[in-house]
PDB file of C-alpha atoms and ligand atoms in Angstrom:
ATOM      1  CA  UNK M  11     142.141  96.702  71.657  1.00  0.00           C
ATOM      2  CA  UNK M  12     142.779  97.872  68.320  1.00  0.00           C
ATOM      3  CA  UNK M  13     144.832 101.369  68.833  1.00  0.00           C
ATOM      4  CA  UNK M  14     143.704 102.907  65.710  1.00  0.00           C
ATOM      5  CA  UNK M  15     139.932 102.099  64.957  1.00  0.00           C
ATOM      6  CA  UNK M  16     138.685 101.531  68.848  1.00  0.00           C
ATOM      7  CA  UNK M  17     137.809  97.967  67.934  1.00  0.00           C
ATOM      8  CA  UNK M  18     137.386  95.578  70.285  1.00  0.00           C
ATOM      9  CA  UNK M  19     138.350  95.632  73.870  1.00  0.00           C
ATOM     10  CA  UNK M  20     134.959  94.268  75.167  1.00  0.00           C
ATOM     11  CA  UNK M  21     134.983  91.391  77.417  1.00  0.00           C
ATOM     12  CA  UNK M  22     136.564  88.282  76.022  1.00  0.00           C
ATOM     13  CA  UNK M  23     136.506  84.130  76.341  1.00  0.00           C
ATOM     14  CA  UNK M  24     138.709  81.901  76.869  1.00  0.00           C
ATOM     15  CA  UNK M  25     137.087  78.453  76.414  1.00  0.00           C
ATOM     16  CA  UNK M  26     133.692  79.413  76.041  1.00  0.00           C
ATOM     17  CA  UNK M  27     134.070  81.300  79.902  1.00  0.00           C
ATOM     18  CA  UNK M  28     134.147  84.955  80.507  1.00  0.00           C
ATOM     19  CA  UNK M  29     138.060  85.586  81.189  1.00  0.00           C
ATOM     20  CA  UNK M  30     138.753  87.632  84.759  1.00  0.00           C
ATOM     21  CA  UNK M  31     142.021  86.576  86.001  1.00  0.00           C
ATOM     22  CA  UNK M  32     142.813  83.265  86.673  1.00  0.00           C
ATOM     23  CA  UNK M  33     142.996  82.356  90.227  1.00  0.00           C
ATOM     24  CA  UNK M  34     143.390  79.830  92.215  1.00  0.00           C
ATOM     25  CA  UNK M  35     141.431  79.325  95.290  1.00  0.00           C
ATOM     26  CA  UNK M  36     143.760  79.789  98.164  1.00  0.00           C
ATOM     27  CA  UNK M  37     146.378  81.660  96.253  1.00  0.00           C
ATOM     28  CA  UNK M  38     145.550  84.990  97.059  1.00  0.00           C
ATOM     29  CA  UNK M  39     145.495  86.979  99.948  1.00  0.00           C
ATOM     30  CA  UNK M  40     142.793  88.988 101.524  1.00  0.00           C
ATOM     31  CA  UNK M  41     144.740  92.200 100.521  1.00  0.00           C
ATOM     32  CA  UNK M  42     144.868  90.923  96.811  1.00  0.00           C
ATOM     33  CA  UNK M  43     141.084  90.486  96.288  1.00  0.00           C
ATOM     34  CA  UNK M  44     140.373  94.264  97.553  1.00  0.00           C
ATOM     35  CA  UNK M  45     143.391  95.404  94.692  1.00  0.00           C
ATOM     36  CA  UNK M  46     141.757  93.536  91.994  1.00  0.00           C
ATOM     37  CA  UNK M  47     137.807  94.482  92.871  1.00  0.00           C
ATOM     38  CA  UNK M  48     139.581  98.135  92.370  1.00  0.00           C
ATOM     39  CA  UNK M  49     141.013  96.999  89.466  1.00  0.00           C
ATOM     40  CA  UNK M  50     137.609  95.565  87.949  1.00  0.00           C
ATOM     41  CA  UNK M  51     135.944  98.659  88.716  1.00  0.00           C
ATOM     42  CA  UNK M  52     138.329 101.026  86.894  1.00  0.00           C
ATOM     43  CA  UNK M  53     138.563  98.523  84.119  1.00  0.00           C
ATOM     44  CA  UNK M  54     134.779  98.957  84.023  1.00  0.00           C
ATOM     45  CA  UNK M  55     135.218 102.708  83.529  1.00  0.00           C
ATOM     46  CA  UNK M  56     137.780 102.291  81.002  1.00  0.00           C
ATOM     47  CA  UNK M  57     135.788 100.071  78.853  1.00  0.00           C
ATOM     48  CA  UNK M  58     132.675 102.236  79.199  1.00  0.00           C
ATOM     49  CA  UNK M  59     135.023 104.948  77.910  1.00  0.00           C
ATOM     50  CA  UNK M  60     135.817 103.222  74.982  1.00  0.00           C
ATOM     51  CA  UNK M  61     132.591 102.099  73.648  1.00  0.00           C
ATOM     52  CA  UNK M  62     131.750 105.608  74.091  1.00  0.00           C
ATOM     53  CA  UNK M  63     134.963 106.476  71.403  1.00  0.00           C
ATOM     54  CA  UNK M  64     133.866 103.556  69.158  1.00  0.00           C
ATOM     55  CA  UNK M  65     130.349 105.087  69.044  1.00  0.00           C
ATOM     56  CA  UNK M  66     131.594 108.548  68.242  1.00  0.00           C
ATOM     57  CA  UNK M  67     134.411 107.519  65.558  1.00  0.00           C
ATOM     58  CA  UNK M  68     131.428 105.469  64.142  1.00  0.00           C
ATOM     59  CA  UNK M  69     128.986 108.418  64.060  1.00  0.00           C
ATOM     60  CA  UNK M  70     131.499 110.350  62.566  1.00  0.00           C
ATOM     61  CA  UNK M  71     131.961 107.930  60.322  1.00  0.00           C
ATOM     62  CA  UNK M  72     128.961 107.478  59.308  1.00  0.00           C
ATOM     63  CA  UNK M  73     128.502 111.283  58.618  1.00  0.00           C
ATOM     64  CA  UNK M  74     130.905 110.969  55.924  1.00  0.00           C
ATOM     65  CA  UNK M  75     129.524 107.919  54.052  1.00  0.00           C
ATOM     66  CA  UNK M  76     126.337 109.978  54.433  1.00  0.00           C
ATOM     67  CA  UNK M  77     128.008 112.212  51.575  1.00  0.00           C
ATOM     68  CA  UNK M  78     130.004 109.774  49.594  1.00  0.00           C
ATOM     69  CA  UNK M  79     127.025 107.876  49.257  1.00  0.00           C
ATOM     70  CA  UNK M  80     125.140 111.432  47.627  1.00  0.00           C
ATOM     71  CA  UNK M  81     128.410 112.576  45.689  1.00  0.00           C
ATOM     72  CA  UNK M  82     128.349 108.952  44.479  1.00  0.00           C
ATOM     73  CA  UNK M  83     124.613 109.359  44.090  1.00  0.00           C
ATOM     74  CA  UNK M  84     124.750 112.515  42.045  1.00  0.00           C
ATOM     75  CA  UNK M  85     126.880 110.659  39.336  1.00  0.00           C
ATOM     76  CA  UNK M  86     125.144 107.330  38.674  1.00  0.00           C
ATOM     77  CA  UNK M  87     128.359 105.923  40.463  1.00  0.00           C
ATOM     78  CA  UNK M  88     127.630 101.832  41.565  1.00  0.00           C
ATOM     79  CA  UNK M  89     130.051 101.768  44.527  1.00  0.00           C
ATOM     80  CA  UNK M  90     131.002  98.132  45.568  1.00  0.00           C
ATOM     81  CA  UNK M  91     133.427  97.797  48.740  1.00  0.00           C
ATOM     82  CA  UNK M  92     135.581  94.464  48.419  1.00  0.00           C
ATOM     83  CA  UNK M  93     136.495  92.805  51.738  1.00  0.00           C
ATOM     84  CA  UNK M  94     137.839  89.709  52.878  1.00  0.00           C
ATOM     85  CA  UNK M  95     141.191  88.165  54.554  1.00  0.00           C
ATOM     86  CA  UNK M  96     144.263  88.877  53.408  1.00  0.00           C
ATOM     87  CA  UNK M  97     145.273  86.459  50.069  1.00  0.00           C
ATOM     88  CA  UNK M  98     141.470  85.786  48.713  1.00  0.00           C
ATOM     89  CA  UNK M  99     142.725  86.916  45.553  1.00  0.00           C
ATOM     90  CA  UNK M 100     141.302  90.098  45.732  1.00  0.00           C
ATOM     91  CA  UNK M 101     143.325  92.119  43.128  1.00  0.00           C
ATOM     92  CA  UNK M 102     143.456  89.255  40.701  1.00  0.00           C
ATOM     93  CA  UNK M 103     139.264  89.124  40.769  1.00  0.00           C
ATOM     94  CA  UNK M 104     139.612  92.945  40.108  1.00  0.00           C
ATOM     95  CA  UNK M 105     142.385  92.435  37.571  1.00  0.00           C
ATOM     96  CA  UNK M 106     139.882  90.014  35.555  1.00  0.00           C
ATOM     97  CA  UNK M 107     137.332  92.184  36.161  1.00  0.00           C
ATOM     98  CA  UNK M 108     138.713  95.491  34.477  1.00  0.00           C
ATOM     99  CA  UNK M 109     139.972  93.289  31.569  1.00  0.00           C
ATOM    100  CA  UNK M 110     136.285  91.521  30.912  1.00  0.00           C
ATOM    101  CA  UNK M 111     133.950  94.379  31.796  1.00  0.00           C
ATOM    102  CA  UNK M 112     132.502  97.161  29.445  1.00  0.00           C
ATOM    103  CA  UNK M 113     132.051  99.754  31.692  1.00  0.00           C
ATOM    104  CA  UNK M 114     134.025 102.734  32.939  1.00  0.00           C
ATOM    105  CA  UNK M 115     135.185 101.982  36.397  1.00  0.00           C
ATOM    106  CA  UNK M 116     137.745 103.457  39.017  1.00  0.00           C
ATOM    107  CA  UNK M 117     139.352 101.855  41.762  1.00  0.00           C
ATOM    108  CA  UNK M 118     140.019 102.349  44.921  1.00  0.00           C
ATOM    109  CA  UNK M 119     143.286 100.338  47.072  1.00  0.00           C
ATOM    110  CA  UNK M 120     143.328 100.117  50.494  1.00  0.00           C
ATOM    111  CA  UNK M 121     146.701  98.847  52.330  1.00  0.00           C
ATOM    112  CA  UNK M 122     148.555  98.943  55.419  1.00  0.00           C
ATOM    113  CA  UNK M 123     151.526  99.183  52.905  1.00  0.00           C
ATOM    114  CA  UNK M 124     152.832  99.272  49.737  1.00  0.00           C
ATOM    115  CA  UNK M 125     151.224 101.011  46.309  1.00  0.00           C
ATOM    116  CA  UNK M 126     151.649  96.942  44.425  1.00  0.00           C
ATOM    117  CA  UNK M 127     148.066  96.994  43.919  1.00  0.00           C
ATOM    118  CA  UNK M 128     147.454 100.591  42.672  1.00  0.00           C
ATOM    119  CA  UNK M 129     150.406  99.536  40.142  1.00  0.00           C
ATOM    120  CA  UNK M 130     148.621  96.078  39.335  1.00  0.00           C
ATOM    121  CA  UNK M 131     145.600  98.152  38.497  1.00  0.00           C
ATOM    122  CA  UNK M 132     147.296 100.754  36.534  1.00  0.00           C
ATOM    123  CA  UNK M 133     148.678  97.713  34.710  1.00  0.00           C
ATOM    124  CA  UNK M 134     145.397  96.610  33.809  1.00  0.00           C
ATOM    125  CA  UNK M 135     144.039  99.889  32.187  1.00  0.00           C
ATOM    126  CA  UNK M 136     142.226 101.304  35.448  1.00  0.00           C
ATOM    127  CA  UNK M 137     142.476 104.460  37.096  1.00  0.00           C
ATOM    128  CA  UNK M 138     143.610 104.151  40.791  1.00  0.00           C
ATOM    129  CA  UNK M 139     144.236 105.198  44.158  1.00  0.00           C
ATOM    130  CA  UNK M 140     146.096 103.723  46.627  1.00  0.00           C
ATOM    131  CA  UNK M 141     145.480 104.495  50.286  1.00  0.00           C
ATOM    132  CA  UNK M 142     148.063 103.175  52.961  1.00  0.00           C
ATOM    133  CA  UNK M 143     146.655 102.934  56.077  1.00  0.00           C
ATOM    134  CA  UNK M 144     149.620 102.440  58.326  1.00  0.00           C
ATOM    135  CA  UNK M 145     148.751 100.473  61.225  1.00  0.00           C
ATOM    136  CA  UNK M 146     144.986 100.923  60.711  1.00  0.00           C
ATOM    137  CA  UNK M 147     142.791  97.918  59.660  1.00  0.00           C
ATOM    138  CA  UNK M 148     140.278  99.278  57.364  1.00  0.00           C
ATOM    139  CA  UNK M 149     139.386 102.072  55.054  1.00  0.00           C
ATOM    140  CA  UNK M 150     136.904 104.694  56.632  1.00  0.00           C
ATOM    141  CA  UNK M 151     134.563 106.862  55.013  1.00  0.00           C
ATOM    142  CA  UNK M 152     136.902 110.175  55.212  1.00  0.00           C
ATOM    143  CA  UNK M 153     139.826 108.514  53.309  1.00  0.00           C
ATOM    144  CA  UNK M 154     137.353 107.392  50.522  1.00  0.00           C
ATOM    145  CA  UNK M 155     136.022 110.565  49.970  1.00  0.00           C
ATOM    146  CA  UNK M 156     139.368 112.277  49.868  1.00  0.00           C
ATOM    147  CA  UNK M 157     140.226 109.605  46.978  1.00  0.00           C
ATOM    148  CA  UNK M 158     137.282 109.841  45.150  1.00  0.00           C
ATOM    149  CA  UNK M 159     137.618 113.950  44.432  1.00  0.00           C
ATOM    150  CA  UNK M 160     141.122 112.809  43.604  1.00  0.00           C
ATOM    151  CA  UNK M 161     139.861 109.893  40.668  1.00  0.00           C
ATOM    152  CA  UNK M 162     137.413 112.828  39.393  1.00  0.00           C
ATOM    153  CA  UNK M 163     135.049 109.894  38.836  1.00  0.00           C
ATOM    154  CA  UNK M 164     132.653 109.687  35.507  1.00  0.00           C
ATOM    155  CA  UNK M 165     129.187 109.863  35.450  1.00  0.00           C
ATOM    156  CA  UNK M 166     127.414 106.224  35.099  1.00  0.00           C
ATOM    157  CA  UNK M 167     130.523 104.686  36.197  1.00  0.00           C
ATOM    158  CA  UNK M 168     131.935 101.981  38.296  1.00  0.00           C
ATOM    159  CA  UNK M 169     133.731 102.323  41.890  1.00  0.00           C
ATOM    160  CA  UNK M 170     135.082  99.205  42.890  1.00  0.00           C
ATOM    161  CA  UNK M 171     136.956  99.789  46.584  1.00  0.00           C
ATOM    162  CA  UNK M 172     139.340  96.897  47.679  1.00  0.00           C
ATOM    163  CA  UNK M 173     139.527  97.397  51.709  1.00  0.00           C
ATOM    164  CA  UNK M 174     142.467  96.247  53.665  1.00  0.00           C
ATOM    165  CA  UNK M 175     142.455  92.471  53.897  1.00  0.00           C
ATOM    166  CA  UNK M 176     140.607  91.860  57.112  1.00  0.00           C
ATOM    167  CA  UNK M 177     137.417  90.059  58.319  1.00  0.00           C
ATOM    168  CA  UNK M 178     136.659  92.061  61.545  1.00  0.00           C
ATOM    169  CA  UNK M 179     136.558  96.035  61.250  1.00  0.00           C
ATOM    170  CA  UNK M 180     135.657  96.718  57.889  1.00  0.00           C
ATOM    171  CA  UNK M 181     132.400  95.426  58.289  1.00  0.00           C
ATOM    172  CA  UNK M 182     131.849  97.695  61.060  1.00  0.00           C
ATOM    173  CA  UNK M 183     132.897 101.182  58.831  1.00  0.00           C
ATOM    174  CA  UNK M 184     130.169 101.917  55.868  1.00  0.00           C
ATOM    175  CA  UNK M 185     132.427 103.892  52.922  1.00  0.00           C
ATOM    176  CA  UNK M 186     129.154 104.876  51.335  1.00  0.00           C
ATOM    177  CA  UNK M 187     129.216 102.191  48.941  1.00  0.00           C
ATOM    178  CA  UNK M 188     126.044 100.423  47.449  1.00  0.00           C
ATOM    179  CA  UNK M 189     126.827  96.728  48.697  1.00  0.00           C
ATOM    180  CA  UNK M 190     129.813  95.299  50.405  1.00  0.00           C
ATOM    181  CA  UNK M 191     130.684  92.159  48.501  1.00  0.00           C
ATOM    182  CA  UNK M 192     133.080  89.617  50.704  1.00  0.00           C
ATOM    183  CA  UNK M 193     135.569  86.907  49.304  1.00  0.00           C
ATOM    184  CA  UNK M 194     135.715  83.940  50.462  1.00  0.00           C
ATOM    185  CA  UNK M 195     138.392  81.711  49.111  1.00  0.00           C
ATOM    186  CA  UNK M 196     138.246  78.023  48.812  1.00  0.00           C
ATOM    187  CA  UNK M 197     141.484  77.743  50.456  1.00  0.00           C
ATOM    188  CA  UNK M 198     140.341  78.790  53.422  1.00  0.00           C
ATOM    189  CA  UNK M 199     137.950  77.119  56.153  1.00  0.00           C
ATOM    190  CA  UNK M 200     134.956  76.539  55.560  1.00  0.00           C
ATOM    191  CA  UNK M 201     133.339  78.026  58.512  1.00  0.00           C
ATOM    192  CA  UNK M 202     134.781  81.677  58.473  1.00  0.00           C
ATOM    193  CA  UNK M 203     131.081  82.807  58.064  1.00  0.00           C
ATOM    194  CA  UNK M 204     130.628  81.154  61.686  1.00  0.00           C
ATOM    195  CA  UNK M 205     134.053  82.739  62.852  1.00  0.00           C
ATOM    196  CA  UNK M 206     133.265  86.175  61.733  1.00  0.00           C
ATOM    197  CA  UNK M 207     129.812  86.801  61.090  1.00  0.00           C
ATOM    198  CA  UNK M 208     129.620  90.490  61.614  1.00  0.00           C
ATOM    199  CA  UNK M 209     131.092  90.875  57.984  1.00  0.00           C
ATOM    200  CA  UNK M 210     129.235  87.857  56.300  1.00  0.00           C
ATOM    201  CA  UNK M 211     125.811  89.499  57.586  1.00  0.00           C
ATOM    202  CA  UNK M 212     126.780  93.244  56.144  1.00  0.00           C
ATOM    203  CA  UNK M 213     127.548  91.814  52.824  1.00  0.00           C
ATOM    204  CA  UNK M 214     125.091  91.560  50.021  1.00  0.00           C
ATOM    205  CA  UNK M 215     127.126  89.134  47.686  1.00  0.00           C
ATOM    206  CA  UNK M 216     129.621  86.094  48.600  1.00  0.00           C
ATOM    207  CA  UNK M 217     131.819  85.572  46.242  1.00  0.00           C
ATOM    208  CA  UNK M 218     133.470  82.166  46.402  1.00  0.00           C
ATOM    209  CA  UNK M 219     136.510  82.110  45.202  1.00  0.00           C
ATOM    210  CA  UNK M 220     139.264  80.251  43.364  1.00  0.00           C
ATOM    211  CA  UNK M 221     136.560  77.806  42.782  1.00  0.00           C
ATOM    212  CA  UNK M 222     139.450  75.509  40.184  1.00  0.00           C
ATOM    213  CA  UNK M 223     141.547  74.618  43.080  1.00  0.00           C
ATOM    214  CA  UNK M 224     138.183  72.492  44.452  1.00  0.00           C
ATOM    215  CA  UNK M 225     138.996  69.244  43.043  1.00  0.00           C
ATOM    216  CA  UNK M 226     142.407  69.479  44.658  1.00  0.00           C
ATOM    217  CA  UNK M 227     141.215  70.777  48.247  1.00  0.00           C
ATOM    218  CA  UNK M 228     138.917  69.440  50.910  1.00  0.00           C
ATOM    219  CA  UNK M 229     137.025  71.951  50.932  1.00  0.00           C
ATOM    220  CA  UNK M 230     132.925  71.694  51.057  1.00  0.00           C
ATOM    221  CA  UNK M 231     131.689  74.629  49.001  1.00  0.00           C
ATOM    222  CA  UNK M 232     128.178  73.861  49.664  1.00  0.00           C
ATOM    223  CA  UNK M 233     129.121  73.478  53.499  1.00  0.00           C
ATOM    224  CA  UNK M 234     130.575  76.945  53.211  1.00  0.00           C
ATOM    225  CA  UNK M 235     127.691  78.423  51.605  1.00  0.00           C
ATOM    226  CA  UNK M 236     124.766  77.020  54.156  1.00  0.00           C
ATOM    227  CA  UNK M 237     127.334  78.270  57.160  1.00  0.00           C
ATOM    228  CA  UNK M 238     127.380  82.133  55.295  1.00  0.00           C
ATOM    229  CA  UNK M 239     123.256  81.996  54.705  1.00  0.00           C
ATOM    230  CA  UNK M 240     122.679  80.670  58.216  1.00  0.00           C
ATOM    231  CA  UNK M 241     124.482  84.043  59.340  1.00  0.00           C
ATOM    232  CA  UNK M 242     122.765  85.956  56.330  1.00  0.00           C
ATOM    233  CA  UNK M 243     120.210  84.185  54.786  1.00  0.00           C
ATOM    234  CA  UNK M 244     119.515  86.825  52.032  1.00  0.00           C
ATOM    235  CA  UNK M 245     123.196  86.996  51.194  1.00  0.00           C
ATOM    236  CA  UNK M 246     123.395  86.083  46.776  1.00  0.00           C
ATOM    237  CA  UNK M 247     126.511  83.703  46.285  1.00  0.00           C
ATOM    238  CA  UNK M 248     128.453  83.284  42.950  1.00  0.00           C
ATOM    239  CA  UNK M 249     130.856  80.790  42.674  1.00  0.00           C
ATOM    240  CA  UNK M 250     133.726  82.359  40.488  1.00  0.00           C
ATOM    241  CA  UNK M 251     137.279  81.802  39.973  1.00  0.00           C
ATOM    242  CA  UNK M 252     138.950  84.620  38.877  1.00  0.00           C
ATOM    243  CA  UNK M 253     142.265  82.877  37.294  1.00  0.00           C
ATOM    244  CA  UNK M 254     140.071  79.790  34.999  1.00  0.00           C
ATOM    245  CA  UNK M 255     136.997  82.524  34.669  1.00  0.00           C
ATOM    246  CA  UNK M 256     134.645  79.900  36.084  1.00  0.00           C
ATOM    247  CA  UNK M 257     131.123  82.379  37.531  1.00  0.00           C
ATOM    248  CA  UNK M 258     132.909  85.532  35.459  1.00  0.00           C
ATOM    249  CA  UNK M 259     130.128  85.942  33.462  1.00  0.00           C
ATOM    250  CA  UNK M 260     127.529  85.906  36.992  1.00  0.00           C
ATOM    251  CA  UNK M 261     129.530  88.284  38.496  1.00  0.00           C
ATOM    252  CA  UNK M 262     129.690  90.708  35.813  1.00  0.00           C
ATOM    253  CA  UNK M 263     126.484  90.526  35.136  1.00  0.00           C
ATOM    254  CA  UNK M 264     125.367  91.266  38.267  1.00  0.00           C
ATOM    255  CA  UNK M 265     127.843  94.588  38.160  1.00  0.00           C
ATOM    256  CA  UNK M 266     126.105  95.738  35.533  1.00  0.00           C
ATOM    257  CA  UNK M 267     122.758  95.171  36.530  1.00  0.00           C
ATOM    258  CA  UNK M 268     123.923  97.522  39.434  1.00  0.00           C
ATOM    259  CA  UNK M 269     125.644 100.214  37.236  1.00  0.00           C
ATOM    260  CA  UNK M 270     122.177 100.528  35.149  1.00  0.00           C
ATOM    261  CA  UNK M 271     120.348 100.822  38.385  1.00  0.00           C
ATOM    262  CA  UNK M 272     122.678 103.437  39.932  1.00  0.00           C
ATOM    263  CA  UNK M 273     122.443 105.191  36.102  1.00  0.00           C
ATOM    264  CA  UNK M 274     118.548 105.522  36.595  1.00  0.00           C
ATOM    265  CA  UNK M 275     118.883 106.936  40.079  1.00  0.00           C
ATOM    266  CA  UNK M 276     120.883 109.284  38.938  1.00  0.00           C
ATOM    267  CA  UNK M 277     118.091 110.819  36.303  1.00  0.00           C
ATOM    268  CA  UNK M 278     115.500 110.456  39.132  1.00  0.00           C
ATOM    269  CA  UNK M 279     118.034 112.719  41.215  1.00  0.00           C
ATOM    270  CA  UNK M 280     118.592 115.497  38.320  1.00  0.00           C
ATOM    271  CA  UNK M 281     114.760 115.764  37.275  1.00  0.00           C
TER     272      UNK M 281
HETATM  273 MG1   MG A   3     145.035  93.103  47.251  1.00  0.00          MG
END
């Protein structure tokens, strides 16, 4: 159970069973099995309790992307939300991205620690926030809308918003944005999509990344993309490597495909 976000704490597996506490027959008194049937039932309540606090914090939640995703709206701002594990080359991708695209753009850091990637940013010519979560494992809608008033973000522009590095609980927490897009890197296993589907099936683009390091690695990219469409079957893919610039020219073009759409919503909305 996550302490922060009210993530997990539902039953688990171990080997493909539902875990209760290992017994063996025999070793435990009479006594024993009335203590634990007391302790089942007040786990019961306890867990009942908590999906109760995971609904609410994800109500609220969703209240708040509710208005990010009008302020955003209002401006003809294309909102992407950038999640994956930690080390997909994340920042780099944005990095690239600032330094290649023609279109003004503000971004958004999300961190347990550290401001490095606000700084990298910076370094590139970007405006940007950094938000440290502490021990939290995600960016929720509240925090992003705090930043955003702080970027005072242009109309027709770009919001790129790189969440914590983590495959579970940001897929659960909607910021508001237009389309979460997840990384995949080629260094990793192949069958993440399988391991963590919740995120692979709320993203609308996979980007697979550090797609130069293939002829060195054993990795099956094609493998890797069939696992991520069996879990999302509408999910676009771009193969892309941010460092030899391999799919650059997909990706950005698909950016500002979005940005022109968001641009034309936002006329609709002031007419
Ligand atoms: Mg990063």
């Amino acid at each position: 159970m996550c302490a922060i976000c009210g993530c997990g704490g539902g039953q688990f597996l171990i080997n493909g069973r539902v875990n209760h506490h290992s017994r063996k027959a025999g070793e435990v008194a009479r006594f024993r099995l009335h203590q634990h049937a007391h302790e089942i039932v007040t786990e019961t309540v306890k867990e009942a309790r908590l999906v109760k606090v995971e609904r609410d914090i994800l109500a609220k939640n969703n209240n708040y992307a509710g208005v990010n995703r009008h302020y955003l709206a209002e401006r003809g701002v294309f909102a992407l939300n950038l999640v994956s594990s930690p080390g997909s080359g994340k920042t780099t991708l944005l990095v690239k991205t600032i330094a290649e695209l023609n279109v003004p753009l503000a971004v958004i850091e999300g961190d347990q620690q550290t401001e490095n990637d606000a700084m990298r940013i910076r370094a590139a010519g970007a405006p940007a926030i950094q938000i440290n979560t502490g021990r939290g494992c995600h960016l929720d809608a509240k925090m992003v809308g705090h930043a955003m008033e702080q970027l005072d973000l242009q109309d027709d522009s770009l919001l790129l918003i790189e969440n914590v590095g983590n495959l579970v609980c940001p897929a659960s927490f909607d910021l508001g944005e237009a389309h979460k897009v997840v990384i995949l890197s080629v260094t990793e296993g192949e069958d993440k999509p399988l391991k963590y589907p919740d995120m692979f099936r709320a993203a609308d683009l996979m980007l697979l990344n550090k797609c130069d390091l293939l002829p060195y690695l054993e990795f099956d990219a094609d493998l890797a993309i069939s696992y991520a469409r069996r879990i999302n079957p509408d999910l676009q893919v771009i193969r892309i490597s941010a460092t030899s610039g391999i799919g650059m020219p997909a990706w950005l073009a698909w950016i500002t495909a979005g940005c022109t759409q968001a641009a034309k919503q936002r006329v609709t909305i002031a007419q």
